[in-house]
Amino acid sequence: MEKLANFVYDRSKLIIIIVVIINVAALASFFRFNLNTDFLGFFTQGNPRAEEYQQLNQKYQTGEAISVLIEHEDSLLSKDNMRTVFELQQAIELIDDVVLVQSYIPSEIIVDGNKLIVDEYFIESNHQLLADFIQNSYFLSDQFISSGGKSGLIIASLEIETEAPRVIESLKEIIQKERELTLALAGNEVIKDTLWDYLIRVLFILPPSAIFMVLLVFYSSLRKLRFALMALMPAGLAALWTFGTIFWSGQELNIASVISPIFVIVMGAADGIHYLSHFKDNLGRYSDRRRLTIGTLKMVGMPIFLTTITTMAGFASLIWTDVIPMRHMGIFVTLGIGYAGVLSLFFLPALLSRIKLPPKTAVVNHSLVNRFVLAASKQRALIVLALLVVVIISAVNVPRLEVVSNQLMFFKEGSTIRQTFARVEENFGGAIPLTGEIITEEGPTAIADYEFADRVLDIERELENLPGIGSVFSVFDLVLGINKMTTGQDIYPQDPITVQAMLSQISDENKTTWISDDGFRVMIKTKELTTRDIGILEEFVDQNDDTIRVVTGLPVLFDEMNNLVVSSQAQSLILAILLIILMLMITFRSFRAVLAGILPVAITILAIMGMLAITGFNLNIMTATLSAIAIGVGVDYSIHLISGICYFRRQGSGIKESVYMALESVSRPILANAFGLAIGLSALFFSPLLIHTHVASVMWIAMVLSSLAALFLIPIFYTGRQIIIKKQ
């Protein structure tokens, strides 16, 4: 480390200039800023479930659908409300890229065999006739108006691969102008649009909040604002470089990578606080600036290098996952932590070698924190008992842990979007339906085969009896409904000519969304669909594979993500543990050191799993990453303490005295870092996204427990039953 210290001291000006140039380049990258909220982007290319979903949408040329929830304290079948809803339909039809608009008000009705066109004049003149028809004869009414008549839906179908955000903006303008009815939007594109707004808030509010919180903790530890700012500077610049890497590489920010800078700021700050803490302590020991730099880097240079590598290893284990946002976070946070380590080893010492330093003060190690740690470390029976309680409680609850992934998991319970989706599902089924396909060898002519149609309709009714399924609808239901509406008979017409006559009432463009050369599309609305329900549905499809080719949709894709999250969790954990054991063994060449370093982390991982089960957070795309991350970060505290013990042993101290002096030296920076990290990540509590608050909660447990376990368990490994004593 002496050579490195001399290099940094001699070339400090050059190092600072290089850092400034890189900062400018990173700032310039913000011109390439973009966000990606598309859920299909969560999957790797070639994922069979994702391809299945895309191919079915392409085959039937079905674009996204946006639901407009309509609510009023009076019945929506009143004349005034029907007139208002009709005007809303007309306004929505005028929006570019909207190809079809449907509501509980049909475009025409059949009365006594006569077809009557529904328009504003008809509503004004024949309101009661239209209301009676909707209530008693219209076969689609249950899909668009609630049983009480106070809630309804307008569904706007979009062109395939259209720019949905423009449509949503137009719908929002219409909603803002409406004064009589209460309107709200639901659907997959609405979730993506809401996420976009939320991610912008996360990006511009949370990193500054994290910086402020960490700064407060560092100031409370260092007692000098200038030192606190410099301790945070490597992590802050590393976050900027991380943004630069993301944008210059042509990548977009997603639901996971958007908080990568927060992880870099908070976790990268560990090295800065360790360097500044020892630098400040050494001010009274060295009169020469060069010797001060050398002495500080000799003490903390290798631990900073090791902790940087182990933290990078924790995040790097996510790179091999099949969930793209997790992979991106693994790549970019790994690089960001590396940047922070390099800046802490080169830029920070270079900067401190050229600025004016405060007056030298006497070295004082007997802080309140040190006294607490030294006193608590003597209570060995109590330490072991407390950790055993944590292990037992966690182990008992881990079997209850579930994997839960769905689109609404991103949002807090009281959020407007979650409440809107809940009301839509309560009255009409899920706002994000499943899509299936019926197999036919006869092609489109099979729709005129009443025996085939009856078999399909029977399968549909069986589907509706499955848990989590609300309603099933296909072109066969459309023909059945038109027949009932015109003839009063609730049977599928046997005459092919009659069937074709009924189909002629449907536009060719609409037919292509339901009928293909070898199949028929089926729309399945869900109701409180769970992972278990999806498993039952897939078993049903397998048992009826002679009729149903496939059932897919975003809920199925999120179930696929559940499976990927589980496999990624196990893979990342194993990889992270192996990497860190290898690095500890290479560094310390001692099985005792490896065991002492990894045990606090193992307890922390078990505690995280137990906490996820107890709180009901469970595993999802964000929480599944935290165990691997906690390994990389939590082992840092073990490395600093073990390195301190080894350092004092090399200075000639005995084992008990070395443990004492190491605890006295590293306790304050370790706890400052652990609480600084936890408090810094508390900025995520202000995120509008629920999964970000889960991250903050879990990291509090991880950082506090891993730091205290390291400080209290490792001395037991090194001193056995002997009491740690102060060197006289």
XYZ file of C-alpha atoms in Angstrom:
728
model
C 0.000 0.000 0.000
C 2.982 2.319 0.472
C 3.664 2.329 -3.282
C 0.010 3.127 -3.985
C 0.041 5.927 -1.411
C 3.163 7.457 -2.927
C 1.695 7.181 -6.425
C -1.515 8.928 -5.341
C 0.374 11.642 -3.461
C 2.798 12.352 -6.314
C 0.111 12.417 -9.023
C -2.753 13.897 -7.031
C -3.294 16.789 -9.431
C -3.495 14.497 -12.471
C -5.943 12.205 -10.669
C -8.221 15.128 -9.825
C -8.145 16.386 -13.429
C -9.052 12.926 -14.800
C -11.986 12.673 -12.371
C -13.263 16.104 -13.439
C -13.136 15.101 -17.135
C -15.066 11.873 -16.449
C -17.653 13.850 -14.469
C -18.272 16.140 -17.440
C -18.668 13.140 -19.764
C -21.117 11.521 -17.339
C -23.187 14.705 -17.120
C -23.334 14.882 -20.925
C -24.894 11.390 -21.014
C -28.155 12.712 -19.533
C -29.128 13.846 -23.027
C -29.669 10.122 -23.720
C -31.960 9.627 -20.710
C -34.971 7.328 -21.163
C -37.218 5.067 -19.077
C -38.623 1.640 -19.939
C -41.781 0.475 -18.129
C -42.718 -2.326 -20.553
C -43.199 -5.561 -18.609
C -42.230 -7.671 -21.611
C -38.784 -6.135 -21.195
C -38.457 -8.146 -17.958
C -37.853 -11.336 -19.959
C -34.830 -12.473 -21.936
C -35.132 -12.969 -25.671
C -36.371 -16.463 -26.405
C -38.384 -16.902 -23.202
C -41.151 -19.300 -24.352
C -43.917 -17.707 -22.256
C -43.144 -14.184 -23.458
C -42.894 -15.316 -27.087
C -46.196 -17.181 -26.758
C -47.892 -13.992 -25.578
C -46.413 -11.840 -28.339
C -47.179 -14.353 -31.089
C -50.851 -14.625 -30.078
C -51.243 -10.839 -30.034
C -49.617 -10.590 -33.455
C -51.722 -13.413 -34.845
C -55.019 -11.763 -33.902
C -53.768 -8.207 -34.327
C -54.936 -7.301 -30.833
C -53.541 -4.114 -29.374
C -53.799 -3.011 -25.770
C -57.161 -2.072 -24.265
C -57.699 0.803 -21.837
C -60.677 0.679 -19.499
C -62.422 3.887 -18.454
C -64.223 3.267 -15.171
C -67.436 5.312 -14.916
C -69.075 5.901 -11.530
C -72.048 7.947 -10.353
C -74.140 8.052 -7.202
C -77.265 7.540 -9.348
C -77.928 4.891 -11.988
C -75.904 5.151 -15.181
C -79.105 4.173 -16.999
C -80.699 7.541 -16.306
C -81.249 9.727 -19.370
C -78.686 12.359 -18.395
C -76.004 9.802 -17.551
C -76.565 7.793 -20.726
C -76.336 10.950 -22.805
C -73.083 11.900 -21.047
C -71.602 8.405 -21.505
C -72.557 8.442 -25.187
C -70.778 11.785 -25.618
C -67.728 10.332 -23.870
C -67.740 7.413 -26.306
C -67.825 9.793 -29.234
C -64.941 11.839 -27.842
C -62.842 8.709 -27.291
C -63.559 7.449 -30.823
C -61.973 10.626 -32.191
C -58.619 9.887 -30.512
C -55.953 8.756 -32.966
C -54.997 5.058 -32.760
C -58.264 4.069 -31.020
C -59.857 1.456 -33.284
C -62.863 0.357 -31.237
C -64.864 1.836 -28.349
C -67.415 -0.241 -26.430
C -69.653 0.447 -23.442
C -72.973 -0.632 -22.020
C -74.681 1.545 -24.649
C -74.893 -0.549 -27.857
C -74.551 1.055 -31.279
C -77.915 -0.454 -32.247
C -80.731 -2.437 -30.646
C -83.287 -4.894 -31.943
C -86.907 -4.378 -30.890
C -89.721 -6.530 -32.311
C -87.416 -7.629 -35.126
C -86.523 -4.066 -36.046
C -82.965 -2.768 -35.904
C -82.755 0.723 -34.364
C -79.630 2.919 -34.472
C -78.655 4.420 -31.098
C -77.573 8.061 -31.172
C -78.108 11.182 -29.060
C -81.572 11.760 -30.525
C -82.595 8.155 -29.827
C -81.396 8.408 -26.211
C -83.344 11.642 -25.756
C -86.523 10.242 -27.313
C -86.440 6.576 -26.279
C -84.450 6.568 -23.071
C -86.663 4.073 -21.232
C -86.785 1.683 -24.179
C -82.978 1.706 -24.370
C -82.613 1.259 -20.589
C -84.986 -1.742 -20.628
C -83.083 -3.289 -23.526
C -79.736 -2.918 -21.742
C -81.104 -4.399 -18.528
C -83.074 -7.284 -20.007
C -81.863 -8.106 -23.515
C -78.326 -6.857 -24.191
C -76.071 -9.915 -23.825
C -72.933 -7.819 -23.168
C -74.405 -5.651 -20.431
C -72.788 -7.590 -17.557
C -69.366 -6.838 -19.051
C -69.949 -3.090 -19.125
C -72.350 -2.136 -16.315
C -72.560 -3.340 -12.715
C -75.623 -5.056 -11.297
C -76.503 -1.933 -9.303
C -76.113 0.262 -12.356
C -73.807 2.759 -10.592
C -70.547 1.603 -12.184
C -69.760 1.085 -15.832
C -66.910 0.651 -18.293
C -65.896 2.161 -21.572
C -63.236 0.013 -23.224
C -61.002 1.659 -25.821
C -59.095 -0.840 -27.997
C -55.882 0.490 -29.523
C -54.064 -0.179 -32.757
C -51.416 -2.861 -32.342
C -47.965 -1.444 -31.477
C -49.355 2.078 -31.163
C -47.908 4.741 -28.863
C -50.267 4.296 -25.944
C -48.945 7.253 -23.866
C -50.428 9.712 -26.374
C -53.818 7.981 -26.115
C -53.644 8.051 -22.317
C -52.849 11.765 -22.331
C -55.893 12.386 -24.547
C -58.058 10.305 -22.205
C -56.765 12.252 -19.205
C -57.768 15.500 -20.914
C -61.279 14.143 -21.480
C -61.478 13.028 -17.836
C -60.384 16.451 -16.566
C -63.175 18.139 -18.544
C -65.889 15.807 -17.263
C -67.952 17.296 -14.422
C -70.959 14.963 -14.060
C -69.348 11.510 -13.790
C -66.396 10.158 -11.829
C -63.897 8.662 -14.260
C -60.675 6.673 -13.801
C -58.380 4.664 -16.078
C -57.283 1.020 -15.791
C -55.306 -1.421 -17.913
C -51.751 -2.491 -18.623
C -50.866 0.736 -20.431
C -52.204 2.751 -17.495
C -49.862 0.862 -15.150
C -46.922 1.607 -17.460
C -47.892 5.284 -17.663
C -48.230 5.542 -13.875
C -44.891 3.811 -13.391
C -43.273 6.319 -15.729
C -44.505 9.208 -13.564
C -43.458 7.422 -10.384
C -39.977 6.578 -11.697
C -39.368 10.214 -12.621
C -40.204 11.155 -9.029
C -37.957 8.381 -7.724
C -35.095 9.531 -9.930
C -35.158 13.209 -9.016
C -36.233 13.029 -5.371
C -34.788 9.899 -3.793
C -31.042 10.161 -4.623
C -30.787 13.689 -3.145
C -32.748 12.461 -0.116
C -30.371 9.519 0.311
C -27.347 11.830 0.053
C -28.776 14.153 2.699
C -29.554 11.311 5.121
C -26.143 9.659 4.744
C -24.483 13.057 5.151
C -26.242 13.579 8.474
C -25.019 10.216 9.756
C -21.461 10.849 8.585
C -21.443 14.303 10.155
C -22.593 12.853 13.478
C -19.644 10.442 13.315
C -16.888 12.722 11.958
C -18.080 15.973 13.599
C -16.768 18.022 10.674
C -18.972 18.941 7.720
C -16.007 19.135 5.329
C -14.929 15.588 6.207
C -18.504 14.310 5.984
C -18.888 15.802 2.492
C -15.584 14.326 1.345
C -16.471 10.906 2.797
C -19.601 10.937 0.645
C -17.920 12.367 -2.463
C -16.586 9.060 -3.941
C -20.035 7.462 -3.725
C -21.773 10.540 -5.131
C -19.418 10.736 -8.100
C -19.696 6.951 -8.579
C -23.488 7.323 -8.843
C -22.982 9.987 -11.512
C -20.603 7.687 -13.400
C -23.162 4.885 -13.100
C -25.756 7.060 -14.826
C -23.175 7.868 -17.476
C -22.479 4.172 -18.047
C -26.189 3.371 -18.349
C -26.968 6.155 -20.798
C -23.795 6.020 -22.921
C -24.251 2.239 -23.300
C -27.686 2.903 -24.818
C -29.648 1.318 -21.963
C -32.865 2.636 -20.457
C -33.724 2.880 -16.771
C -36.268 0.330 -15.558
C -38.102 -0.444 -12.329
C -34.944 -1.918 -10.738
C -32.061 -0.019 -12.326
C -33.680 3.340 -11.466
C -32.623 2.832 -7.839
C -29.123 1.639 -8.775
C -27.640 5.093 -8.008
C -29.179 4.964 -4.520
C -27.453 1.628 -3.836
C -24.194 3.064 -5.196
C -24.479 6.216 -3.063
C -25.362 4.423 0.132
C -23.150 1.346 -0.177
C -20.275 3.052 -1.944
C -20.100 5.532 0.919
C -18.762 2.741 3.159
C -15.238 3.155 1.828
C -15.321 6.937 2.183
C -16.377 6.858 5.835
C -13.744 4.229 6.672
C -10.961 6.228 5.024
C -12.002 9.556 6.561
C -12.461 8.043 10.038
C -8.912 6.667 10.077
C -7.518 9.749 8.321
C -9.037 11.947 11.018
C -7.642 9.700 13.773
C -4.187 9.828 12.158
C -4.049 13.638 11.990
C -2.468 13.734 15.431
C -0.009 10.930 14.663
C 1.674 12.213 11.496
C 3.149 15.659 10.923
C 3.943 15.079 7.238
C 1.101 15.011 4.655
C 2.773 12.184 2.688
C 3.250 10.052 5.819
C -0.384 10.747 6.757
C -1.563 9.405 3.393
C 0.727 6.364 3.605
C -0.264 5.565 7.195
C -3.992 5.790 6.464
C -3.847 3.685 3.288
C -1.719 1.072 5.067
C -4.493 0.701 7.634
C -7.563 0.791 5.390
C -6.340 0.372 1.793
C -6.582 -3.419 1.687
C -9.923 -3.560 3.587
C -11.361 -0.967 1.177
C -10.173 -3.052 -1.786
C -11.604 -6.260 -0.308
C -14.932 -4.754 0.710
C -15.300 -3.226 -2.733
C -14.706 -6.624 -4.340
C -17.081 -8.476 -1.999
C -19.855 -5.904 -2.419
C -19.365 -6.100 -6.182
C -19.567 -9.903 -5.919
C -22.922 -9.686 -4.153
C -24.404 -7.586 -6.947
C -22.504 -9.390 -9.712
C -24.256 -12.625 -8.737
C -27.431 -11.064 -10.175
C -25.919 -10.729 -13.654
C -26.716 -14.351 -14.531
C -30.419 -14.092 -13.694
C -33.058 -14.442 -16.439
C -35.020 -11.422 -15.138
C -33.731 -8.440 -17.124
C -34.298 -5.653 -14.521
C -32.460 -7.729 -11.888
C -29.665 -8.355 -14.388
C -29.362 -4.660 -15.211
C -29.234 -3.737 -11.545
C -26.543 -6.373 -11.039
C -24.441 -4.988 -13.890
C -24.725 -1.292 -13.140
C -24.520 -1.383 -9.339
C -21.504 -3.699 -9.614
C -19.804 -1.117 -11.822
C -20.938 1.733 -9.539
C -19.492 0.075 -6.438
C -16.276 -0.484 -8.369
C -16.190 3.200 -9.315
C -16.709 4.157 -5.655
C -13.848 1.872 -4.579
C -11.460 3.331 -7.149
C -12.411 6.877 -6.185
C -11.929 6.063 -2.482
C -8.451 4.633 -3.095
C -7.236 7.249 -5.576
C -9.340 10.401 -5.757
C -10.139 10.811 -2.053
C -6.504 10.543 -0.819
C -5.415 12.779 -3.713
C -7.982 15.421 -2.766
C -7.103 15.257 0.936
C -3.421 15.677 0.086
C -4.067 19.048 -1.552
C -6.687 20.773 0.610
C -6.238 22.698 3.820
C -6.706 20.416 6.823
C -8.116 21.333 10.254
C -5.745 21.719 13.227
C -4.335 18.472 14.564
C -6.172 17.095 17.562
C -5.337 14.490 20.097
C -6.340 10.969 19.184
C -9.440 9.967 21.098
C -10.712 6.444 20.608
C -12.890 6.116 23.689
C -16.105 7.266 22.043
C -19.499 6.280 23.370
C -19.897 3.852 20.455
C -16.565 2.184 21.199
C -17.369 1.874 24.899
C -20.744 0.317 24.052
C -19.240 -2.257 21.661
C -16.408 -3.170 24.024
C -18.778 -3.584 26.948
C -21.371 -5.529 24.951
C -18.735 -7.857 23.444
C -18.033 -9.210 26.945
C -21.644 -10.441 27.297
C -20.968 -13.582 25.307
C -23.777 -15.760 26.617
C -26.285 -13.001 25.955
C -24.906 -12.467 22.411
C -25.170 -16.166 21.541
C -28.662 -16.400 23.052
C -29.924 -13.345 21.147
C -28.589 -14.633 17.820
C -30.054 -18.094 18.500
C -33.472 -16.495 19.034
C -33.136 -14.679 15.703
C -32.130 -17.921 13.951
C -34.962 -19.977 15.465
C -37.706 -17.413 14.774
C -36.485 -16.978 11.212
C -36.135 -20.719 10.550
C -39.683 -21.357 11.782
C -41.148 -18.718 9.443
C -39.066 -19.321 6.291
C -41.293 -22.244 5.106
C -44.190 -19.734 4.879
C -42.278 -17.633 2.359
C -44.013 -17.280 -1.010
C -43.121 -15.775 -4.366
C -45.623 -13.061 -5.283
C -45.351 -11.126 -8.548
C -48.076 -9.145 -10.264
C -48.319 -5.769 -11.883
C -50.077 -4.115 -8.961
C -47.444 -5.221 -6.438
C -45.463 -2.126 -7.413
C -48.083 0.205 -5.934
C -49.037 0.942 -2.332
C -52.366 -0.284 -0.990
C -53.899 3.182 -0.740
C -52.738 4.362 -4.173
C -55.363 5.618 -6.620
C -54.381 3.154 -9.322
C -54.664 0.159 -6.994
C -58.085 1.249 -5.758
C -59.296 1.798 -9.332
C -58.167 -1.673 -10.411
C -59.836 -3.195 -7.341
C -63.193 -1.567 -8.207
C -62.928 -2.696 -11.828
C -62.169 -6.271 -10.758
C -64.976 -6.276 -8.185
C -67.621 -5.304 -10.747
C -66.304 -6.552 -14.091
C -63.351 -8.883 -13.562
C -59.659 -8.079 -13.885
C -58.695 -5.057 -15.965
C -55.848 -7.109 -17.457
C -57.490 -10.241 -18.929
C -55.962 -13.490 -20.093
C -56.113 -14.560 -23.721
C -56.570 -18.104 -25.005
C -56.931 -19.827 -28.345
C -59.366 -22.555 -29.416
C -57.939 -25.089 -31.869
C -59.729 -25.877 -35.132
C -58.682 -27.952 -38.123
C -61.602 -26.714 -40.215
C -60.545 -23.090 -40.224
C -63.018 -20.203 -39.914
C -65.894 -22.372 -41.191
C -65.893 -24.226 -37.871
C -67.877 -21.346 -36.394
C -70.914 -22.564 -38.366
C -70.604 -26.083 -36.881
C -73.032 -25.998 -33.955
C -71.668 -29.228 -32.440
C -68.146 -27.784 -32.367
C -69.579 -24.511 -31.016
C -71.422 -26.320 -28.210
C -68.217 -28.134 -27.255
C -66.322 -24.839 -27.126
C -69.057 -23.166 -25.070
C -69.061 -26.104 -22.622
C -65.268 -25.746 -22.214
C -65.707 -22.009 -21.594
C -68.295 -22.609 -18.864
C -65.950 -25.158 -17.234
C -63.220 -22.525 -17.325
C -65.518 -20.085 -15.516
C -65.855 -22.598 -12.683
C -62.108 -22.587 -12.041
C -60.826 -20.483 -9.102
C -59.655 -17.035 -10.113
C -61.667 -16.988 -13.373
C -64.519 -14.495 -13.672
C -65.842 -14.808 -17.232
C -64.849 -16.277 -20.600
C -65.873 -14.792 -23.938
C -65.267 -15.702 -27.584
C -66.867 -15.211 -30.983
C -69.074 -18.214 -30.161
C -70.527 -16.282 -27.208
C -71.025 -13.358 -29.569
C -73.109 -15.463 -31.976
C -74.990 -17.056 -29.076
C -75.756 -13.626 -27.620
C -76.959 -12.156 -30.922
C -79.192 -15.204 -31.447
C -80.704 -14.827 -27.986
C -81.169 -11.097 -28.510
C -82.948 -11.552 -31.863
C -84.871 -14.806 -31.342
C -85.086 -15.105 -27.567
C -83.586 -18.618 -27.777
C -80.553 -19.282 -25.576
C -79.047 -21.857 -27.960
C -76.379 -21.769 -30.624
C -78.021 -21.565 -34.086
C -77.771 -24.803 -36.070
C -78.260 -23.172 -39.454
C -74.888 -22.078 -40.948
C -76.626 -19.381 -42.982
C -78.065 -17.890 -39.798
C -74.616 -17.918 -38.199
C -73.087 -16.147 -41.216
C -75.887 -13.579 -41.169
C -75.137 -12.813 -37.547
C -71.421 -12.571 -38.228
C -72.088 -10.119 -41.035
C -73.088 -7.600 -38.371
C -69.478 -7.565 -37.192
C -66.905 -5.528 -39.104
C -64.132 -7.412 -40.912
C -61.566 -5.580 -38.801
C -63.234 -6.780 -35.605
C -63.534 -10.357 -36.949
C -59.767 -10.634 -37.395
C -59.300 -10.062 -33.647
C -61.413 -13.170 -32.937
C -60.962 -15.540 -35.911
C -57.821 -16.925 -37.593
C -57.126 -19.666 -40.144
C -56.640 -22.322 -37.478
C -58.195 -20.989 -34.288
C -60.453 -18.639 -32.360
C -59.348 -16.161 -29.716
C -60.845 -16.374 -26.224
C -60.806 -13.534 -23.675
C -60.694 -14.604 -20.015
C -61.408 -12.085 -17.274
C -59.905 -12.950 -13.913
C -61.034 -12.378 -10.348
C -58.454 -12.399 -7.521
C -56.247 -14.713 -9.565
C -53.400 -16.258 -7.564
C -50.287 -18.247 -8.451
C -52.071 -21.396 -7.310
C -55.046 -20.565 -9.549
C -52.731 -20.195 -12.552
C -51.350 -23.660 -11.826
C -54.882 -25.110 -11.818
C -55.664 -23.263 -15.061
C -52.570 -24.698 -16.741
C -53.552 -28.207 -15.648
C -57.016 -27.640 -17.174
C -55.455 -26.497 -20.471
C -53.210 -29.594 -20.544
C -56.231 -31.847 -19.955
C -58.150 -30.173 -22.796
C -55.296 -29.702 -25.261
C -57.483 -31.075 -28.057
C -59.653 -27.922 -27.762
C -57.456 -25.244 -26.150
C -54.092 -24.512 -27.717
C -52.849 -21.964 -25.206
C -53.851 -19.539 -22.441
C -51.539 -16.583 -21.931
C -51.552 -12.976 -20.766
C -49.662 -10.692 -18.431
C -50.850 -12.512 -15.264
C -49.358 -15.722 -16.717
C -46.148 -13.875 -17.570
C -45.862 -12.640 -14.014
C -46.299 -16.213 -12.824
C -43.403 -17.092 -15.110
C -41.469 -14.311 -13.414
C -42.225 -15.966 -10.055
C -40.438 -19.083 -11.284
C -37.522 -17.066 -12.609
C -37.253 -15.143 -9.319
C -37.041 -18.390 -7.319
C -34.357 -19.885 -9.548
C -32.487 -16.568 -9.637
C -32.640 -16.272 -5.849
C -31.051 -19.669 -5.316
C -28.503 -19.169 -8.090
C -27.481 -15.699 -6.904
C -27.131 -16.789 -3.274
C -24.962 -19.785 -4.082
C -22.780 -17.805 -6.475
C -22.350 -14.878 -4.064
C -21.422 -17.159 -1.143
C -18.899 -19.122 -3.208
C -17.258 -15.966 -4.560
C -16.924 -14.424 -1.115
C -15.622 -17.611 0.528
C -13.012 -17.824 -2.232
C -11.934 -14.210 -1.753
C -11.776 -14.545 2.042
C -9.670 -17.685 1.744
C -7.254 -16.077 -0.750
C -6.932 -12.962 1.405
C -6.667 -14.355 4.936
C -5.542 -17.946 4.190
C -7.339 -19.091 7.329
C -10.415 -21.304 7.702
C -11.124 -19.586 11.005
C -11.174 -16.195 9.303
C -13.447 -17.497 6.525
C -15.862 -19.035 9.020
C -15.769 -15.939 11.233
C -16.409 -13.732 8.224
C -19.257 -15.741 6.687
C -21.251 -16.723 9.830
C -22.652 -13.221 10.573
C -23.751 -13.015 6.934
C -25.417 -16.456 7.058
C -27.420 -15.388 10.112
C -28.386 -12.173 8.333
C -29.612 -14.034 5.223
C -31.776 -16.320 7.337
C -33.150 -13.284 9.201
C -34.000 -11.571 5.892
C -35.946 -14.621 4.689
C -37.780 -14.857 7.999
C -38.571 -11.147 7.969
C -40.000 -11.381 4.419
C -42.292 -14.205 5.535
C -43.365 -12.580 8.824
C -44.164 -9.193 7.253
C -45.910 -10.691 4.216
C -43.494 -8.931 1.848
C -42.565 -12.334 0.372
C -40.237 -12.716 -2.603
C -40.635 -10.526 -5.654
C -38.455 -8.980 -8.326
C -36.854 -6.596 -5.786
C -36.776 -8.471 -2.463
C -35.330 -11.580 -4.155
C -32.154 -9.626 -4.899
C -31.556 -8.495 -1.348
C -30.106 -11.677 0.151
C -27.307 -11.796 -2.417
C -26.728 -8.067 -1.935
C -26.659 -8.479 1.850
C -23.916 -11.102 1.500
C -21.677 -8.720 -0.404
C -22.356 -5.769 1.874
C -22.616 -7.586 5.204
C -19.303 -9.366 4.829
C -17.609 -5.951 4.548
C -17.988 -5.457 8.294
C -16.362 -8.821 8.978
C -13.489 -7.967 6.629
C -12.785 -4.628 8.322
C -12.707 -6.200 11.786
C -10.640 -9.251 10.761
C -8.231 -7.004 8.822
C -7.880 -4.823 11.912
C -7.093 -7.845 14.080
C -4.495 -9.052 11.559
C -2.989 -5.555 11.328
C -2.411 -5.274 15.083
C -1.138 -8.860 15.241
C 1.522 -7.892 12.680
C 2.424 -4.938 14.911
C 3.342 -7.440 17.648
C 0.225 -7.350 19.863
C -1.263 -10.470 21.417
C -4.553 -11.916 20.200
C -6.683 -10.436 23.013
C -5.061 -7.035 22.720
C -5.352 -7.132 18.921
C -9.068 -7.868 19.117
C -9.494 -5.048 21.626
C -7.603 -2.504 19.515
C -9.358 -3.633 16.333
C -12.762 -3.187 17.972
C -11.674 0.194 19.285
C -10.486 1.214 15.828
C -13.270 -0.043 13.533
C -16.423 -0.093 15.685
C -17.309 3.532 15.028
C -16.816 3.469 11.224
C -18.568 0.084 10.917
C -21.646 1.210 12.829
C -21.585 4.623 11.153
C -21.575 2.869 7.805
C -24.259 0.321 8.748
C -26.637 2.917 10.127
C -25.649 5.376 7.424
C -26.513 2.785 4.782
C -29.801 1.885 6.465
C -30.753 5.522 7.014
C -29.672 6.415 3.480
C -31.869 3.675 2.030
C -34.690 5.010 4.197
C -35.130 7.506 1.365
C -36.918 4.622 -0.349
C -39.703 4.927 2.233
C -40.643 8.118 0.393
C -40.950 6.268 -2.905
C -44.490 5.997 -4.299
C -43.674 2.380 -5.169
C -44.413 -0.311 -2.579
C -41.531 -2.591 -3.572
C -39.045 0.201 -2.853
C -40.346 0.512 0.722
C -39.879 -3.269 1.039
C -36.228 -2.814 0.036
C -35.711 -0.126 2.686
C -37.280 -2.293 5.412
C -35.220 -5.355 4.550
C -31.962 -3.418 4.320
C -32.490 -2.000 7.806
C -32.608 -5.555 9.157
C -29.692 -6.672 6.987
C -27.284 -3.853 7.792
C -27.949 -3.532 11.509
C -27.871 -7.288 12.120
C -24.814 -8.016 9.946
C -22.767 -5.206 11.535
C -23.648 -6.118 15.130
C -23.183 -9.850 14.451
C -19.720 -9.147 13.005
C -18.678 -6.938 15.934
C -19.927 -9.384 18.569
C -19.347 -12.842 17.021
C -15.901 -12.446 15.477
C -14.195 -11.601 18.826
C -15.621 -14.849 20.216
C -13.984 -16.787 17.364
C -10.607 -15.204 18.016
C -10.531 -15.185 21.811
C -12.663 -18.176 22.753
C -13.666 -17.929 26.389
C -11.036 -15.343 27.187
C -12.250 -11.882 28.081
C -11.112 -9.094 25.775
C -8.837 -6.794 27.706
C -7.285 -3.464 26.961
C -3.594 -3.527 26.183
C -1.737 -1.848 29.047
